Coordinates of C-alpha atoms in Angstrom, one line a residue:
X1 CA -19.5 39.7 83.1
X2 CA -16.5 41.9 83.1
X3 CA -14.2 39.2 81.6
X4 CA -17.1 38.4 78.7
X5 CA -17.0 42.1 77.7
X6 CA -13.4 42.4 77.7
X7 CA -12.9 39.3 75.7
X8 CA -15.5 40.7 73.1
X9 CA -13.8 44.1 73.2
X10 CA -10.5 42.3 72.3
X11 CA -11.7 39.7 69.8
X12 CA -14.5 42.0 68.1
X13 CA -17.4 39.7 69.1
X14 CA -20.8 40.6 69.9
X15 CA -22.0 40.0 73.4
X16 CA -25.2 37.9 73.6
X17 CA -27.0 37.2 77.2
X18 CA -29.1 34.2 77.1
X19 CA -32.3 34.5 78.3
X20 CA -32.0 34.7 82.4
X21 CA -31.2 36.9 85.2
X22 CA -27.6 38.0 85.8
X23 CA -26.5 39.5 89.0
X24 CA -24.4 42.4 89.2
X25 CA -22.5 43.3 92.9
X26 CA -19.9 46.0 91.7
X27 CA -19.5 48.4 88.8
X28 CA -19.2 46.7 85.3
X29 CA -17.1 48.7 82.7
X30 CA -18.7 48.4 79.2
X31 CA -16.0 49.0 76.6
X32 CA -16.5 50.8 73.5
X33 CA -16.8 49.5 69.8
X34 CA -19.1 46.8 71.3
X35 CA -22.5 45.2 70.8
X36 CA -24.2 43.8 73.7
X37 CA -27.9 42.0 73.0
X38 CA -30.1 39.9 75.2
X39 CA -32.6 36.9 74.3
X40 CA -36.3 37.8 74.9
X41 CA -35.2 40.8 77.5
X42 CA -32.5 39.1 79.6
X43 CA -32.3 40.7 82.7
X44 CA -29.3 42.8 84.4
X45 CA -30.0 42.9 88.1
X46 CA -27.8 45.0 90.4
X47 CA -27.7 44.1 94.0
X48 CA -25.9 44.4 97.4
X49 CA -24.4 46.7 99.6
X50 CA -22.2 48.3 97.1
X51 CA -25.3 50.2 95.7
X52 CA -26.4 50.6 99.4
X53 CA -25.8 54.6 100.0
X54 CA -27.5 57.5 98.1
X55 CA -24.9 59.8 99.1
X56 CA -22.2 58.0 97.6
X57 CA -23.7 56.3 94.4
X58 CA -22.0 53.8 92.4
X59 CA -22.7 52.9 88.6
X60 CA -23.9 49.5 87.7
X61 CA -23.0 49.5 83.9
X62 CA -20.6 52.0 82.9
X63 CA -20.8 52.7 79.2
X64 CA -17.3 53.9 78.2
X65 CA -15.1 56.5 80.0
X66 CA -15.5 60.4 79.7
X67 CA -13.9 61.7 76.5
X68 CA -14.1 58.6 74.8
X69 CA -15.2 58.1 71.1
X70 CA -16.6 55.0 69.7
X71 CA -19.6 53.0 68.8
X72 CA -21.9 50.9 71.4
X73 CA -25.0 49.1 70.6
X74 CA -27.3 47.9 73.2
X75 CA -30.4 46.0 72.7
X76 CA -33.3 43.6 74.2
X77 CA -32.2 43.7 77.9
X78 CA -34.0 44.7 81.1
X79 CA -32.2 46.4 84.0
X80 CA -33.5 45.7 87.5
X81 CA -32.7 45.8 91.0
X82 CA -32.8 43.1 93.7
X83 CA -33.6 44.6 97.2
X84 CA -33.1 48.1 98.1
X85 CA -30.4 50.0 96.1
X86 CA -30.5 53.4 96.8
X87 CA -27.1 54.0 95.5
X88 CA -27.3 52.6 92.2
X89 CA -26.9 54.5 89.0
X90 CA -28.3 51.7 86.4
X91 CA -26.6 53.2 83.5
X92 CA -23.9 55.8 82.7
X93 CA -23.6 56.7 79.6
X94 CA -20.0 58.3 78.9
X95 CA -19.2 57.6 75.2
X96 CA -19.6 59.9 72.2
X97 CA -20.5 58.4 69.0
X98 CA -18.1 57.9 66.3
X99 CA -20.8 58.9 63.5
X100 CA -24.6 59.6 63.5
X101 CA -26.6 57.0 66.2
X102 CA -23.5 54.4 66.4
X103 CA -23.6 54.8 70.2
X104 CA -27.1 53.9 71.4
X105 CA -29.8 51.7 73.0
X106 CA -32.7 50.0 71.3
X107 CA -35.4 47.9 72.7
X108 CA -33.8 48.1 76.3
X109 CA -35.5 48.6 79.4
X110 CA -35.4 49.6 82.9
X111 CA -38.2 47.7 85.3
X112 CA -37.7 48.4 89.0
X113 CA -39.5 46.0 91.3
X114 CA -42.6 44.2 90.9
X115 CA -41.2 41.1 89.7
X116 CA -40.2 37.8 90.9
X117 CA -36.7 37.7 92.0
X118 CA -36.7 41.6 92.9
X119 CA -37.4 41.5 96.5
X120 CA -39.2 44.4 95.6
X121 CA -42.9 43.2 95.6
X122 CA -46.5 43.1 97.4
X123 CA -45.3 41.0 100.0
X124 CA -43.3 43.7 101.3
X125 CA -44.3 46.8 99.4
X126 CA -48.3 46.7 99.4
X127 CA -49.8 50.0 99.3
X128 CA -51.3 51.5 102.7
X129 CA -52.9 54.7 101.7
X130 CA -54.7 54.8 105.0
X131 CA -51.4 55.0 106.8
X132 CA -48.8 57.8 106.9
X133 CA -45.6 56.7 104.9
X134 CA -43.2 58.5 107.5
X135 CA -40.9 58.1 110.4
X136 CA -40.0 54.3 110.8
X137 CA -42.7 53.1 108.2
X138 CA -41.0 49.9 106.8
X139 CA -41.6 50.5 103.1
X140 CA -39.4 53.4 103.3
X141 CA -36.2 51.2 104.0
X142 CA -37.4 48.2 102.3
X143 CA -39.0 49.2 99.0
X144 CA -36.3 51.5 97.8
X145 CA -35.4 51.1 94.2
X146 CA -32.3 52.9 92.6
X147 CA -30.5 56.6 92.6
X148 CA -30.8 57.1 88.8
X149 CA -31.8 55.0 86.0
X150 CA -30.0 56.7 83.2
X151 CA -27.0 59.4 83.4
X152 CA -25.7 60.7 80.0
X153 CA -22.7 62.8 81.0
X154 CA -21.6 65.9 79.9
X155 CA -19.1 64.6 77.1
X156 CA -21.4 62.0 75.8
X157 CA -24.0 61.6 73.4
X158 CA -26.5 59.0 72.1
X159 CA -29.3 57.9 70.4
X160 CA -32.1 55.6 72.6
X161 CA -34.9 54.3 70.9
X162 CA -37.8 52.2 72.4
X163 CA -36.6 52.8 75.7
X164 CA -38.5 52.4 78.9
X165 CA -37.6 53.3 82.4
X166 CA -40.3 51.7 84.6
X167 CA -40.6 51.7 88.3
X168 CA -43.2 49.3 89.3
X169 CA -46.6 50.6 90.6
X170 CA -48.3 47.4 90.9
X171 CA -47.2 43.8 91.3
X172 CA -47.0 41.6 88.2
X173 CA -46.2 38.0 89.4
X174 CA -47.3 37.2 92.6
X175 CA -51.5 36.6 93.0
X176 CA -54.1 39.7 92.9
X177 CA -51.0 42.0 91.3
X178 CA -51.8 44.7 94.2
X179 CA -50.4 48.3 93.8
X180 CA -47.1 48.6 95.6
X181 CA -44.7 51.5 96.8
X182 CA -41.4 51.5 95.3
X183 CA -39.4 54.6 95.8
X184 CA -36.8 55.3 93.0
X185 CA -35.0 58.6 93.2
X186 CA -35.1 59.5 89.4
X187 CA -35.4 58.5 86.1
X188 CA -33.0 59.8 83.2
X189 CA -30.7 62.6 83.7
X190 CA -29.2 64.2 80.3
X191 CA -26.1 66.4 80.7
X192 CA -24.7 66.1 77.2
X193 CA -23.0 69.6 76.8
X194 CA -22.9 69.2 72.9
X195 CA -25.3 66.6 71.8
X196 CA -27.0 65.4 69.8
X197 CA -28.9 63.1 72.2
X198 CA -32.0 61.6 70.2
X199 CA -34.8 60.2 72.6
X200 CA -37.4 58.6 70.3
X201 CA -40.2 56.7 71.9
X202 CA -39.2 56.8 75.4
X203 CA -41.0 56.8 78.7
X204 CA -39.8 57.3 82.2
X205 CA -42.4 56.7 85.1
X206 CA -42.9 56.9 88.7
X207 CA -39.8 57.9 89.9
X208 CA -39.9 60.2 93.2
X209 CA -38.1 63.6 92.3
X210 CA -38.1 63.6 88.6
X211 CA -38.4 61.5 85.4
X212 CA -36.3 63.4 82.7
X213 CA -34.2 66.1 83.8
X214 CA -31.6 68.1 81.1
X215 CA -29.1 70.0 82.9
X216 CA -26.3 72.0 81.0
X217 CA -27.6 70.0 77.8
X218 CA -27.8 71.1 74.3
X219 CA -29.1 69.9 70.9
X220 CA -31.7 67.4 72.3
X221 CA -34.5 65.7 70.3
X222 CA -37.6 63.9 71.8
X223 CA -39.8 62.4 70.0
X224 CA -43.1 61.0 72.0
X225 CA -42.2 60.9 75.6
X226 CA -44.3 59.8 78.5
X227 CA -44.0 60.6 82.1
X228 CA -46.4 59.6 84.9
X229 CA -46.0 60.8 88.4
X230 CA -45.4 58.2 91.1
X231 CA -49.1 56.9 92.3
X232 CA -48.5 57.3 96.0
X233 CA -47.4 61.0 96.1
X234 CA -49.2 63.1 98.6
X235 CA -48.7 60.4 101.4
X236 CA -45.4 61.1 101.3
X237 CA -44.4 63.9 98.7
X238 CA -41.5 64.2 96.7
X239 CA -39.0 64.9 99.4
X240 CA -39.5 61.5 100.7
X241 CA -37.5 59.4 101.5
X242 CA -34.6 60.6 99.4
X243 CA -32.5 63.8 100.3
X244 CA -32.2 66.3 97.8
X245 CA -28.5 66.8 96.8
X246 CA -27.2 69.9 94.8
X247 CA -24.3 68.4 93.3
X248 CA -26.6 65.9 91.5
X249 CA -28.9 69.1 90.5
X250 CA -31.7 67.9 92.2
X251 CA -34.9 69.8 92.6
X252 CA -35.3 71.0 96.4
X253 CA -39.0 72.3 95.8
X254 CA -38.1 75.3 98.1
X255 CA -40.5 77.3 96.1
X256 CA -43.5 75.3 96.9
X257 CA -46.5 76.8 98.7
X258 CA -49.2 74.4 97.9
X259 CA -49.6 71.0 99.4
X260 CA -49.9 69.5 95.8
X261 CA -46.6 71.2 94.8
X262 CA -43.9 68.5 95.8
X263 CA -44.6 65.9 93.0
X264 CA -42.6 64.1 90.4
X265 CA -41.4 66.7 87.7
X266 CA -42.2 65.4 84.4
X267 CA -39.3 67.0 82.8
X268 CA -36.8 69.7 83.9
X269 CA -34.8 71.9 81.9
X270 CA -31.8 73.5 83.9
X271 CA -29.4 75.9 82.2
X272 CA -30.0 74.1 78.9
X273 CA -30.7 75.3 75.3
X274 CA -31.5 73.8 71.9
X275 CA -34.1 71.2 72.9
X276 CA -37.0 69.8 70.8
X277 CA -39.9 67.7 71.6
X278 CA -42.4 66.6 69.3
X279 CA -45.1 65.0 71.6
X280 CA -45.3 64.5 75.1
X281 CA -48.1 62.9 77.0
X282 CA -47.5 63.8 80.9
X283 CA -49.9 62.2 83.5
X284 CA -50.7 62.6 87.0
X285 CA -53.7 60.4 87.9
X286 CA -53.5 60.0 91.8
X287 CA -53.4 61.6 95.3
X288 CA -52.4 59.0 97.6
X289 CA -53.5 56.0 95.2
X290 CA -57.0 57.8 95.1
X291 CA -58.1 59.3 91.3
X292 CA -61.4 60.5 92.7
X293 CA -59.4 63.0 95.0
X294 CA -57.9 65.2 92.4
X295 CA -58.7 63.7 89.0
X296 CA -62.0 65.8 88.4
X297 CA -60.4 68.8 89.1
X298 CA -57.0 68.4 87.5
X299 CA -55.4 69.1 90.9
X300 CA -53.2 66.1 91.4
X301 CA -50.5 68.0 91.5
X302 CA -49.7 72.0 90.8
X303 CA -47.2 71.9 87.7
X304 CA -45.5 69.5 85.4
X305 CA -42.8 71.0 83.3
X306 CA -40.0 73.2 84.8
X307 CA -37.8 75.8 83.2
X308 CA -34.6 77.2 85.1
X309 CA -32.3 79.4 83.1
X310 CA -32.9 77.7 80.0
X311 CA -33.7 79.0 76.3
X312 CA -34.2 78.1 72.6
X313 CA -36.8 75.1 74.1
X314 CA -39.6 74.0 71.9
X315 CA -42.3 71.7 73.1
X316 CA -44.5 70.8 70.2
X317 CA -47.8 68.7 71.1
X318 CA -47.5 68.9 74.7
X319 CA -50.0 67.0 76.5
X320 CA -50.7 67.1 80.5
X321 CA -53.2 65.2 82.9
X322 CA -53.9 65.9 86.4
X323 CA -51.9 69.2 86.8
X324 CA -53.1 72.5 87.4
X325 CA -50.6 74.3 85.3
X326 CA -48.7 72.5 82.7
X327 CA -45.6 74.6 82.9
X328 CA -43.5 76.4 85.9
X329 CA -41.0 79.1 84.5
X330 CA -38.4 80.1 87.0
X331 CA -40.6 79.4 90.0
X332 CA -43.8 80.8 88.8
X333 CA -46.7 78.7 87.4
X334 CA -47.8 79.2 83.9
X335 CA -50.1 77.6 81.3
X336 CA -53.2 76.8 83.5
X337 CA -55.0 73.7 82.4
X338 CA -58.4 75.5 82.6
X339 CA -57.6 77.4 79.0
X340 CA -56.1 74.4 77.5
X341 CA -58.6 71.6 77.8
X342 CA -58.7 69.3 74.9
X343 CA -60.4 65.5 75.3
X344 CA -58.8 63.7 78.2
X345 CA -56.0 65.8 78.5
X346 CA -54.8 69.7 78.3
X347 CA -53.0 70.2 75.2
X348 CA -50.9 73.0 73.9
X349 CA -49.9 72.8 70.1
X350 CA -46.6 74.5 70.9
X351 CA -44.9 76.1 74.0
X352 CA -41.9 78.2 73.0
X353 CA -39.2 79.7 75.1
X354 CA -37.0 81.4 72.6
X355 CA -34.4 83.9 72.8
X356 CA -35.3 85.5 69.8
X357 CA -38.6 85.6 67.8

């Protein structure tokens, strides 16, 4: 694969992956000024011990190098893992676009577990809500996904349209299609210091710690995003099985005082500004796989969106489900669901965190 990319870069050719699965066992460097596409969502599949250490994570596809400016177009691909890869950063996005929307991904997705060939299916990872998920329970080692789906680094920007980061909550290929455990640490980490970053029609679902996190980020647009909290949480919570690392700005949930607090954050803003969201559906339907335990009282988790030392952030058409509070501001739960009931969800027209009115 590396030789293919290098040749395409040298000759100005488009990289085309025929339908199939392509195994990656170490970092692949994707040069700038390259177009990569697949046939019916060709699969790029990370596997092996190189991606096995959450405390020494490794990149699967490295898009450009920090500080580089150019063009990259990625489309019609599916990114997966085969077996546990708790140290895999599936895509590290380093490139800064040479012009508007000249570096981006279209119709490319992450799908972690639940399908043939992933070795992360219901034969090993079947849900067991009556069993405590702790200690030596085998799912905590056998059913690990990746470390991070997407990392946009500080010098980079990018355009992402119709991209879905799905951590499997159920089987797709084996008979009965049962619900399953897949423990994927985190979804999208955006650290673009200048932007712009465009997230147009994106979703990130079922990671353990968070699905969207913006750290020291600026000039970001989100047009219709979706999140779902991991269905199994409550047994265990968001501190299992991964360890929060300050170097990765992970939430440590140290301010939690309620049992339903340590859950997947839908969106976190940390030291960030000038971010605009137009439409967000952020959902939690379960407590330990059980909808009846919490959905009627909107108590599946305590809070959905987290603000830490951030300003000039505007969330239009924010909808949540299953969360007692829609927002947490500097550790304090605000915007209660009870006064923002709509139809199925709780909705506010605008949540504005502005430096000036």
